[in-house]
Amino acid sequence: MVTALLGVGLGLLLALLLLAAVLRRAAPPQGEGPGANCHAAVKHEAPRKAKPPTRARKDKPRQHSFAHRLLVTTLKGHSGAVSCLHFSGSGKYLASCADDRTVRLWSTRDFTAREHRCLRANVELDHAEFVRFSPDCRAFVVWLANGETIRVYKMTKKDDGNFTFNTASEDFPKKHKAPVINIGVAETGKFIMTASSDTTILIWNLRGEVLTSINTNQMNNAYAAVSPCGRFVASCGFTPDVKVWEVCFGKSGDFQDVTRAFELKGHAAGVYSFSFSNDSRRMATVSKDGTWKFWDTDVEYKKQQDPYLLLTGKCEVAELCHIALSPDAHVVAISCGTTITVYNTRRGEEEERFVGVHGQHIADLAFDITSRYLVSCGDRAIRVFHNAPGYRAVVEEMESMLRKATTKATRERLEQQITSAKKVLAAIYGKKQ
Ligand SMILES: *[C@@H]1O[C@H](CO)[C@@H](O)[C@H](O)[C@H]1NC(C)=O
Ligand SMILES: *[C@@H]1O[C@H](CO)[C@@H](O)[C@H](O)[C@H]1NC(C)=O
């Protein structure tokens, strides 16, 4: 009798468990994070390939924890892995995109505040892999993971300081035959670049027409970018060089041609990534050969002058490493796996090492336009660091200039700059230690 009852009970339990499992599987995907209609959502009704359902909330990995005295803050809000970070030209905003189907805009002024509010744009039926502001900050463009093309969002400022986001027009036509590895918008506003992992770089006008296609001839493209001055497009890949092209426009703004400008030659193996200083006069590269190099690219390439190699440093490398040169070119940050190492560019010495910054491989690394902060992403969090090595480099450079200064005015200016950089350093270390 008892065993029979037990049998029925067990059977019922099993049936219930089965039902629960079926129901769970049938639950709709949870693409929308908390506060799904936080600010402007964007309507885009075009039919698209359905996205595989995102992981249910309870299966999500626990938030990775990380602490460091140079960590300013962690920006939390994304409910999926953040893949790309970009600062606006004015330096006021940081854009981030993730596989949670959102693009978020963070105010850089809030980095040191307790709360970090963000504005959010939804990417309907898709997600953005890359995001870039337009130079005037009136739009941003994203690379759609499923749509495999560019979508432009117009940003309209409302009276209360909020933005609304609207897709500008049609998405660009689909042209790439291999996965896209980076996109860029020229600071001149004249073109958009997309690069895929084969050897193709496309140059587009802002209306979504292809102006030209570049074959990089590097076996494959590992990385490509537009220079901050908006004149050049560069690429690296399997071959040990970085190739730089000039994108030429006529006086009336019409596209003319893409011409070879210069090359960075000196690595002994493929180049994983590179980065420009803000005036495009310096570049940094990181290679499979286990070194990073710092270059002077302020050359008369039209007279066949080659860039100068200023420095070579050793570093840990892996397939997915990134490099970021600070806008003022004083320091370089290299990510390898979940570690970020910061070196000065004066002697190539290691200045800082941040270990286990994210739960997954670091996906992007960037300095803000003032060289004050370094930001990184990899999991759902965005880490913001003080660029203390950058301030130390400024102090060192100014002190060496001070020794050579001949006029009183110069000396005073340098002394002032040294004092203010030292004050920032004292605040960074004083507060956090
Ligand atoms: C933006 O709009 C939201 C709701 O629409 C509001 O709660 C928020 O305070 C606004 N933000 C600013 C900066 O005004
Ligand atoms: C580059 O950054 C430095 C230091 O932040 C700044 O003084 C300079 O104006 C910037 N140059 C350009 C071209 O943005």
Short mmCIF file of C-alpha atoms and ligand atoms in Angstrom, two decimals:
data_model
loop_
_atom_site.label_atom_id
_atom_site.label_comp_id
_atom_site.label_asym_id
_atom_site.label_seq_id
_atom_site.Cartn_x
_atom_site.Cartn_y
_atom_site.Cartn_z
CA MET A 1 0.00 0.00 0.00
CA VAL A 2 2.66 2.47 1.08
CA THR A 3 4.95 1.54 -1.77
CA ALA A 4 2.06 1.91 -4.27
CA LEU A 5 1.32 5.41 -2.97
CA LEU A 6 5.02 6.26 -3.12
CA GLY A 7 5.05 5.07 -6.71
CA VAL A 8 2.11 7.31 -7.65
CA GLY A 9 3.74 10.24 -5.84
CA LEU A 10 7.01 9.74 -7.68
CA GLY A 11 5.23 9.47 -11.00
CA LEU A 12 3.39 12.71 -10.33
CA LEU A 13 6.62 14.42 -9.36
CA LEU A 14 8.31 13.25 -12.54
CA ALA A 15 5.38 14.47 -14.65
CA LEU A 16 5.52 17.86 -12.95
CA LEU A 17 9.27 18.17 -13.51
CA LEU A 18 8.81 17.28 -17.16
CA LEU A 19 6.08 19.89 -17.53
CA ALA A 20 8.26 22.51 -15.88
CA ALA A 21 11.11 21.73 -18.26
CA VAL A 22 8.82 22.00 -21.30
CA LEU A 23 7.40 25.29 -20.06
CA ARG A 24 10.82 26.72 -19.44
CA ARG A 25 11.93 25.84 -22.95
CA ALA A 26 8.84 27.53 -24.37
CA ALA A 27 9.48 30.77 -22.46
CA PRO A 28 10.21 33.76 -24.71
CA PRO A 29 13.84 34.84 -25.01
CA GLN A 30 14.89 37.51 -22.57
CA GLY A 31 16.53 40.04 -24.82
CA GLU A 32 15.42 43.15 -23.01
CA GLY A 33 17.33 43.97 -19.89
CA PRO A 34 15.99 45.77 -16.86
CA GLY A 35 14.04 48.95 -17.60
CA ALA A 36 13.38 47.85 -21.15
CA ASN A 37 11.97 51.19 -22.14
CA CYS A 38 14.55 53.32 -20.40
CA HIS A 39 14.54 56.26 -22.81
CA ALA A 40 14.08 56.13 -26.50
CA ALA A 41 13.52 52.83 -28.15
CA VAL A 42 13.99 52.70 -31.86
CA LYS A 43 11.49 51.19 -34.21
CA HIS A 44 12.76 49.19 -37.08
CA GLU A 45 10.28 46.84 -38.62
CA ALA A 46 12.25 45.30 -41.45
CA PRO A 47 12.12 41.50 -41.29
CA ARG A 48 15.38 40.03 -40.13
CA LYS A 49 16.95 36.71 -39.41
CA ALA A 50 15.75 35.62 -35.98
CA LYS A 51 18.43 35.81 -33.33
CA PRO A 52 19.07 32.72 -31.20
CA PRO A 53 17.42 33.23 -27.81
CA THR A 54 19.71 34.84 -25.29
CA ARG A 55 20.46 32.91 -22.14
CA ALA A 56 17.77 33.01 -19.49
CA ARG A 57 18.68 35.33 -16.64
CA LYS A 58 19.25 32.59 -14.05
CA ASP A 59 21.86 30.86 -16.26
CA LYS A 60 23.96 34.00 -16.53
CA PRO A 61 27.47 33.78 -15.15
CA ARG A 62 27.93 35.55 -11.86
CA GLN A 63 29.40 39.01 -12.07
CA HIS A 64 33.18 38.77 -12.13
CA SER A 65 34.76 40.70 -9.30
CA PHE A 66 37.87 42.83 -9.64
CA ALA A 67 39.49 45.48 -7.49
CA HIS A 68 42.52 47.72 -7.99
CA ARG A 69 43.58 51.02 -6.46
CA LEU A 70 43.58 52.61 -9.93
CA LEU A 71 40.05 51.42 -10.72
CA VAL A 72 37.86 54.53 -10.87
CA THR A 73 34.61 52.69 -11.31
CA THR A 74 32.78 49.84 -13.03
CA LEU A 75 29.97 50.82 -15.37
CA LYS A 76 27.15 48.32 -15.01
CA GLY A 77 23.98 48.22 -17.06
CA HIS A 78 24.53 45.86 -19.95
CA SER A 79 23.01 42.43 -19.53
CA GLY A 80 25.22 40.86 -22.21
CA ALA A 81 28.91 40.82 -23.11
CA VAL A 82 30.16 44.28 -24.12
CA SER A 83 32.07 44.10 -27.40
CA CYS A 84 33.03 47.68 -28.28
CA LEU A 85 33.74 51.05 -26.66
CA HIS A 86 34.04 54.46 -28.29
CA PHE A 87 34.47 58.00 -26.96
CA SER A 88 32.77 60.87 -28.76
CA GLY A 89 35.03 63.50 -30.34
CA SER A 90 34.01 66.02 -27.68
CA GLY A 91 34.97 63.53 -25.00
CA LYS A 92 31.59 63.92 -23.30
CA TYR A 93 30.23 60.47 -23.99
CA LEU A 94 31.36 56.88 -24.01
CA ALA A 95 29.31 54.56 -26.22
CA SER A 96 29.20 50.84 -25.55
CA CYS A 97 27.40 48.02 -27.30
CA ALA A 98 26.66 44.48 -26.21
CA ASP A 99 24.90 41.32 -27.32
CA ASP A 100 21.95 42.39 -25.12
CA ARG A 101 20.65 44.34 -28.16
CA THR A 102 21.43 47.73 -26.71
CA VAL A 103 23.82 50.59 -27.27
CA ARG A 104 24.45 52.68 -24.17
CA LEU A 105 25.78 56.19 -23.86
CA TRP A 106 27.59 57.07 -20.63
CA SER A 107 28.51 60.54 -19.53
CA THR A 108 32.28 60.71 -18.94
CA ARG A 109 31.71 63.45 -16.37
CA ASP A 110 29.94 60.86 -14.22
CA PHE A 111 32.91 58.47 -14.10
CA THR A 112 33.97 59.69 -10.67
CA ALA A 113 30.39 59.99 -9.39
CA ARG A 114 28.57 57.33 -7.39
CA GLU A 115 25.80 56.81 -9.90
CA HIS A 116 26.32 56.17 -13.57
CA ARG A 117 23.25 56.86 -15.57
CA CYS A 118 23.20 55.90 -19.19
CA LEU A 119 21.03 56.55 -22.18
CA ARG A 120 20.02 53.53 -24.10
CA ALA A 121 19.17 52.78 -27.71
CA ASN A 122 17.64 49.45 -28.60
CA VAL A 123 18.86 47.53 -31.61
CA GLU A 124 15.70 45.84 -32.76
CA LEU A 125 15.91 42.16 -33.73
CA ASP A 126 19.69 42.26 -33.83
CA HIS A 127 22.67 43.43 -31.81
CA ALA A 128 25.58 45.74 -32.46
CA GLU A 129 29.13 44.40 -32.53
CA PHE A 130 30.80 47.77 -33.11
CA VAL A 131 29.69 51.30 -32.38
CA ARG A 132 31.22 54.63 -33.51
CA PHE A 133 30.09 58.21 -33.00
CA SER A 134 29.93 60.57 -35.94
CA PRO A 135 32.40 63.47 -35.53
CA ASP A 136 29.63 66.00 -34.77
CA CYS A 137 28.06 63.62 -32.22
CA ARG A 138 24.70 63.91 -33.95
CA ALA A 139 24.69 60.27 -34.95
CA PHE A 140 26.33 56.96 -34.25
CA VAL A 141 26.78 53.98 -36.50
CA VAL A 142 26.71 50.33 -35.52
CA TRP A 143 27.72 47.10 -37.18
CA LEU A 144 24.80 44.66 -36.96
CA ALA A 145 25.82 41.15 -35.97
CA ASN A 146 22.99 39.39 -37.78
CA GLY A 147 22.23 41.97 -40.45
CA GLU A 148 25.96 42.08 -41.27
CA THR A 149 25.84 45.70 -42.27
CA ILE A 150 25.93 49.31 -41.06
CA ARG A 151 22.96 50.99 -39.42
CA VAL A 152 22.98 54.71 -38.68
CA TYR A 153 21.20 56.18 -35.64
CA LYS A 154 20.46 59.86 -35.45
CA MET A 155 20.76 61.40 -32.01
CA THR A 156 18.37 64.23 -31.27
CA LYS A 157 18.86 66.19 -28.10
CA LYS A 158 15.67 66.94 -26.22
CA ASP A 159 15.06 69.96 -23.98
CA ASP A 160 15.72 67.95 -20.81
CA GLY A 161 19.17 66.95 -22.07
CA ASN A 162 18.07 63.45 -23.05
CA PHE A 163 18.59 62.09 -26.51
CA THR A 164 16.15 60.28 -28.70
CA PHE A 165 17.57 57.80 -31.15
CA ASN A 166 16.10 57.11 -34.57
CA THR A 167 17.43 54.98 -37.35
CA ALA A 168 18.43 57.40 -40.06
CA SER A 169 17.28 55.54 -43.16
CA GLU A 170 17.80 52.18 -44.72
CA ASP A 171 20.60 50.00 -43.43
CA PHE A 172 23.60 49.93 -45.77
CA PRO A 173 23.57 47.16 -48.36
CA LYS A 174 25.27 43.94 -47.36
CA LYS A 175 28.66 43.73 -49.08
CA HIS A 176 31.20 41.87 -46.97
CA LYS A 177 31.83 38.18 -47.60
CA ALA A 178 33.69 37.52 -44.33
CA PRO A 179 33.06 38.57 -40.70
CA VAL A 180 33.70 42.24 -40.05
CA ILE A 181 36.56 43.00 -37.64
CA ASN A 182 36.20 46.77 -37.26
CA ILE A 183 34.41 49.86 -38.48
CA GLY A 184 35.29 53.55 -38.35
CA VAL A 185 33.94 56.99 -39.19
CA ALA A 186 36.45 59.57 -40.46
CA GLU A 187 36.80 62.68 -38.28
CA THR A 188 36.32 64.71 -41.46
CA GLY A 189 32.86 63.18 -41.80
CA LYS A 190 33.71 62.19 -45.36
CA PHE A 191 33.67 58.43 -45.16
CA ILE A 192 32.90 55.29 -43.18
CA MET A 193 35.25 52.29 -43.19
CA THR A 194 34.40 48.65 -42.70
CA ALA A 195 37.00 45.89 -42.69
CA SER A 196 36.45 42.14 -42.83
CA SER A 197 38.66 39.23 -41.84
CA ASP A 198 39.44 38.37 -45.45
CA THR A 199 41.59 41.06 -47.11
CA THR A 200 38.81 43.54 -47.81
CA ILE A 201 38.36 47.10 -46.58
CA LEU A 202 35.39 49.06 -47.90
CA ILE A 203 35.20 52.86 -47.97
CA TRP A 204 31.61 54.17 -47.94
CA ASN A 205 30.07 57.57 -48.19
CA LEU A 206 27.57 58.47 -45.48
CA ARG A 207 24.65 57.52 -47.70
CA GLY A 208 25.74 53.92 -47.80
CA GLU A 209 27.34 53.82 -51.23
CA VAL A 210 30.69 52.06 -51.61
CA LEU A 211 33.29 54.55 -52.84
CA THR A 212 36.03 52.01 -53.17
CA SER A 213 37.31 48.65 -52.02
CA ILE A 214 40.87 48.05 -50.82
CA ASN A 215 42.56 44.67 -51.04
CA THR A 216 45.09 44.70 -48.18
CA ASN A 217 47.00 41.69 -49.55
CA GLN A 218 47.97 40.61 -46.05
CA MET A 219 46.55 37.07 -46.24
CA ASN A 220 43.92 38.12 -43.73
CA ASN A 221 42.96 41.25 -41.81
CA ALA A 222 43.43 41.07 -38.05
CA TYR A 223 42.67 44.73 -37.44
CA ALA A 224 41.99 47.90 -39.42
CA ALA A 225 41.17 51.46 -38.41
CA VAL A 226 40.72 55.03 -39.59
CA SER A 227 43.36 57.43 -38.22
CA PRO A 228 42.11 60.12 -35.80
CA CYS A 229 42.87 62.84 -38.38
CA GLY A 230 40.50 61.08 -40.77
CA ARG A 231 43.02 61.02 -43.60
CA PHE A 232 44.31 57.49 -43.36
CA VAL A 233 43.07 53.94 -43.22
CA ALA A 234 45.46 51.29 -41.93
CA SER A 235 45.41 47.51 -41.67
CA CYS A 236 47.42 44.63 -40.27
CA GLY A 237 47.15 40.87 -40.47
CA PHE A 238 49.15 37.75 -41.14
CA THR A 239 52.09 39.59 -42.73
CA PRO A 240 54.55 41.42 -40.42
CA ASP A 241 53.73 44.94 -41.65
CA VAL A 242 51.07 47.59 -41.08
CA LYS A 243 49.88 49.19 -44.30
CA VAL A 244 48.59 52.75 -44.35
CA TRP A 245 46.56 54.33 -47.15
CA GLU A 246 45.47 57.90 -47.68
CA VAL A 247 41.82 58.37 -48.63
CA CYS A 248 41.88 61.37 -50.98
CA PHE A 249 39.05 63.81 -51.64
CA GLY A 250 38.97 66.71 -54.09
CA LYS A 251 38.52 70.37 -53.18
CA SER A 252 34.77 70.12 -53.57
CA GLY A 253 34.67 67.10 -51.25
CA ASP A 254 34.23 64.47 -53.96
CA PHE A 255 36.01 61.17 -53.46
CA GLN A 256 39.07 60.74 -55.67
CA ASP A 257 41.27 57.85 -54.81
CA VAL A 258 42.95 55.68 -52.21
CA THR A 259 46.75 55.80 -52.40
CA ARG A 260 49.46 53.97 -50.49
CA ALA A 261 50.91 56.33 -47.86
CA PHE A 262 53.47 54.38 -45.80
CA GLU A 263 54.16 51.09 -44.07
CA LEU A 264 55.39 50.08 -40.64
CA LYS A 265 58.01 47.42 -41.24
CA GLY A 266 60.06 45.74 -38.53
CA HIS A 267 58.03 43.08 -36.76
CA ALA A 268 59.13 39.49 -37.26
CA ALA A 269 55.62 38.01 -37.37
CA GLY A 270 52.00 38.95 -37.98
CA VAL A 271 50.66 42.12 -36.34
CA TYR A 272 47.62 41.67 -34.09
CA SER A 273 46.66 45.28 -33.64
CA PHE A 274 47.81 48.91 -33.74
CA SER A 275 46.76 52.29 -32.42
CA PHE A 276 47.28 55.97 -33.31
CA SER A 277 47.95 58.97 -31.09
CA ASN A 278 45.29 61.70 -31.37
CA ASP A 279 47.26 63.72 -33.95
CA SER A 280 48.13 60.57 -35.97
CA ARG A 281 51.86 61.38 -35.59
CA ARG A 282 52.62 58.33 -33.48
CA MET A 283 51.56 54.72 -33.76
CA ALA A 284 51.94 51.64 -31.58
CA THR A 285 51.80 48.05 -32.80
CA VAL A 286 51.65 44.65 -31.11
CA SER A 287 52.77 41.49 -32.85
CA LYS A 288 52.79 37.74 -32.63
CA ASP A 289 56.59 38.05 -32.34
CA GLY A 290 56.09 38.94 -28.63
CA THR A 291 56.92 42.63 -28.94
CA TRP A 292 55.19 45.96 -29.19
CA LYS A 293 56.69 48.85 -31.15
CA PHE A 294 56.30 52.61 -30.94
CA TRP A 295 56.64 54.58 -34.19
CA ASP A 296 57.07 58.15 -35.33
CA THR A 297 54.74 58.43 -38.32
CA ASP A 298 55.12 62.19 -38.74
CA VAL A 299 56.97 61.74 -42.02
CA GLU A 300 56.88 63.09 -45.54
CA TYR A 301 55.58 59.92 -47.05
CA LYS A 302 54.98 61.64 -50.36
CA LYS A 303 58.78 61.94 -50.58
CA GLN A 304 59.11 58.21 -49.78
CA GLN A 305 60.17 58.89 -46.20
CA ASP A 306 59.54 55.87 -43.94
CA PRO A 307 58.23 56.06 -40.37
CA TYR A 308 60.89 55.85 -37.65
CA LEU A 309 60.91 53.07 -35.12
CA LEU A 310 61.28 54.76 -31.72
CA LEU A 311 61.10 51.81 -29.37
CA THR A 312 60.58 48.05 -29.11
CA GLY A 313 59.28 46.44 -25.93
CA LYS A 314 58.59 42.85 -24.91
CA CYS A 315 55.09 41.81 -23.95
CA GLU A 316 52.84 38.82 -23.52
CA VAL A 317 50.75 38.19 -26.58
CA ALA A 318 47.89 35.96 -27.60
CA GLU A 319 45.56 35.74 -30.56
CA LEU A 320 43.02 38.14 -29.06
CA CYS A 321 45.24 40.95 -27.85
CA HIS A 322 44.52 44.64 -28.21
CA ILE A 323 46.68 47.74 -28.01
CA ALA A 324 45.72 51.32 -27.18
CA LEU A 325 48.09 54.27 -27.40
CA SER A 326 47.08 57.17 -25.16
CA PRO A 327 45.99 60.21 -27.23
CA ASP A 328 49.03 62.15 -25.95
CA ALA A 329 51.27 59.15 -26.85
CA HIS A 330 52.84 58.92 -23.39
CA VAL A 331 51.69 55.39 -22.56
CA VAL A 332 50.47 52.26 -24.27
CA ALA A 333 48.06 49.65 -22.88
CA ILE A 334 48.09 46.08 -24.14
CA SER A 335 45.48 43.47 -23.28
CA CYS A 336 46.23 39.76 -23.41
CA GLY A 337 43.44 37.46 -22.26
CA THR A 338 42.02 39.12 -19.15
CA THR A 339 45.19 41.05 -18.26
CA ILE A 340 46.04 44.65 -19.17
CA THR A 341 49.63 45.88 -19.01
CA VAL A 342 50.51 49.57 -19.29
CA TYR A 343 53.97 50.67 -20.52
CA ASN A 344 55.50 54.10 -20.87
CA THR A 345 56.64 55.02 -24.36
CA ARG A 346 59.73 56.87 -23.16
CA ARG A 347 61.72 53.78 -22.21
CA GLY A 348 59.22 51.00 -22.77
CA GLU A 349 59.03 50.03 -19.10
CA GLU A 350 56.09 48.27 -17.56
CA GLU A 351 54.15 50.72 -15.38
CA GLU A 352 51.06 48.82 -14.29
CA ARG A 353 49.57 45.38 -14.65
CA PHE A 354 45.88 44.70 -14.09
CA VAL A 355 45.19 40.97 -13.77
CA GLY A 356 41.78 39.30 -14.17
CA VAL A 357 40.05 42.53 -15.16
CA HIS A 358 37.10 40.73 -16.78
CA GLY A 359 35.48 37.33 -16.60
CA GLN A 360 36.15 36.78 -20.29
CA HIS A 361 38.78 37.84 -22.84
CA ILE A 362 39.12 41.59 -23.08
CA ALA A 363 37.20 42.64 -26.18
CA ASP A 364 38.13 46.31 -26.37
CA LEU A 365 40.45 48.83 -24.79
CA ALA A 366 40.46 52.65 -25.14
CA PHE A 367 41.77 55.84 -23.58
CA ASP A 368 39.45 58.82 -23.24
CA ILE A 369 40.38 61.84 -25.35
CA THR A 370 42.10 63.65 -22.46
CA SER A 371 44.33 60.62 -21.68
CA ARG A 372 42.95 60.68 -18.13
CA TYR A 373 41.19 57.34 -18.17
CA LEU A 374 41.62 53.89 -19.65
CA VAL A 375 38.48 51.81 -20.22
CA SER A 376 38.07 48.13 -20.99
CA CYS A 377 35.32 45.60 -21.62
CA GLY A 378 35.05 41.83 -21.88
CA ASP A 379 32.08 40.67 -19.84
CA ARG A 380 28.97 42.69 -18.96
CA ALA A 381 30.98 45.30 -17.07
CA ILE A 382 33.01 48.26 -18.29
CA ARG A 383 36.08 49.03 -16.17
CA VAL A 384 37.39 52.59 -15.90
CA PHE A 385 40.98 53.10 -14.70
CA HIS A 386 42.93 56.19 -13.76
CA ASN A 387 45.76 56.64 -16.23
CA ALA A 388 48.28 57.24 -13.45
CA PRO A 389 51.20 56.10 -15.66
CA GLY A 390 50.21 58.85 -18.11
CA TYR A 391 50.41 61.50 -15.39
CA ARG A 392 53.79 60.16 -14.26
CA ALA A 393 55.00 60.39 -17.86
CA VAL A 394 53.79 63.99 -18.12
CA VAL A 395 55.68 64.91 -14.94
CA GLU A 396 58.84 63.26 -16.25
CA GLU A 397 58.65 64.91 -19.64
CA MET A 398 57.93 68.36 -18.21
CA GLU A 399 60.79 68.03 -15.73
CA SER A 400 63.23 67.20 -18.48
CA MET A 401 61.93 70.15 -20.53
CA LEU A 402 62.25 72.37 -17.47
CA ARG A 403 65.97 71.60 -17.24
CA LYS A 404 66.41 72.85 -20.80
CA ALA A 405 64.02 75.80 -20.59
CA THR A 406 65.66 79.15 -21.20
CA THR A 407 62.89 81.70 -20.66
CA LYS A 408 61.13 82.51 -17.43
CA ALA A 409 57.71 82.21 -19.04
CA THR A 410 58.43 78.68 -20.27
CA ARG A 411 59.77 77.65 -16.89
CA GLU A 412 56.67 78.97 -15.16
CA ARG A 413 54.33 77.23 -17.55
CA LEU A 414 56.18 73.93 -17.12
CA GLU A 415 56.26 74.27 -13.35
CA GLN A 416 52.54 74.86 -13.36
CA GLN A 417 51.91 71.75 -15.48
CA ILE A 418 54.14 69.65 -13.24
CA THR A 419 52.34 70.87 -10.14
CA SER A 420 48.92 70.11 -11.54
CA ALA A 421 49.91 66.61 -12.75
CA LYS A 422 51.43 65.87 -9.33
CA LYS A 423 48.24 67.07 -7.67
CA VAL A 424 46.18 64.64 -9.73
CA LEU A 425 48.55 61.80 -8.84
CA ALA A 426 48.34 62.67 -5.15
CA ALA A 427 44.55 62.65 -5.37
CA ILE A 428 44.50 59.29 -7.17
CA TYR A 429 46.79 57.58 -4.68
CA GLY A 430 45.80 59.55 -1.61
CA LYS A 431 42.14 58.75 -1.88
CA LYS A 432 42.39 55.10 -2.78
CA GLN A 433 45.28 53.88 -0.65
C1 LIG B 1 15.53 61.30 -19.55
O1 LIG B 1 14.23 60.79 -19.66
C2 LIG B 1 13.88 59.92 -18.62
C3 LIG B 1 12.50 59.36 -18.92
O2 LIG B 1 12.06 59.68 -20.16
C4 LIG B 1 13.90 60.66 -17.29
O3 LIG B 1 13.57 59.80 -16.24
C5 LIG B 1 15.31 61.22 -17.08
O4 LIG B 1 15.35 61.99 -15.91
C6 LIG B 1 15.74 62.05 -18.27
N1 LIG B 1 17.14 62.38 -18.14
C7 LIG B 1 17.61 63.63 -18.17
C8 LIG B 1 19.08 63.76 -18.15
O5 LIG B 1 16.88 64.59 -18.20
C1 LIG B 2 45.89 65.51 -28.29
O1 LIG B 2 45.89 65.38 -26.88
C2 LIG B 2 46.64 66.39 -26.23
C3 LIG B 2 46.69 66.02 -24.75
O2 LIG B 2 45.46 65.62 -24.26
C4 LIG B 2 45.98 67.74 -26.50
O3 LIG B 2 46.71 68.77 -25.85
C5 LIG B 2 45.94 67.99 -27.99
O4 LIG B 2 45.25 69.16 -28.26
C6 LIG B 2 45.27 66.82 -28.71
N1 LIG B 2 45.43 67.00 -30.14
C7 LIG B 2 44.47 66.75 -31.02
C8 LIG B 2 44.81 66.92 -32.44
O5 LIG B 2 43.34 66.40 -30.67
#
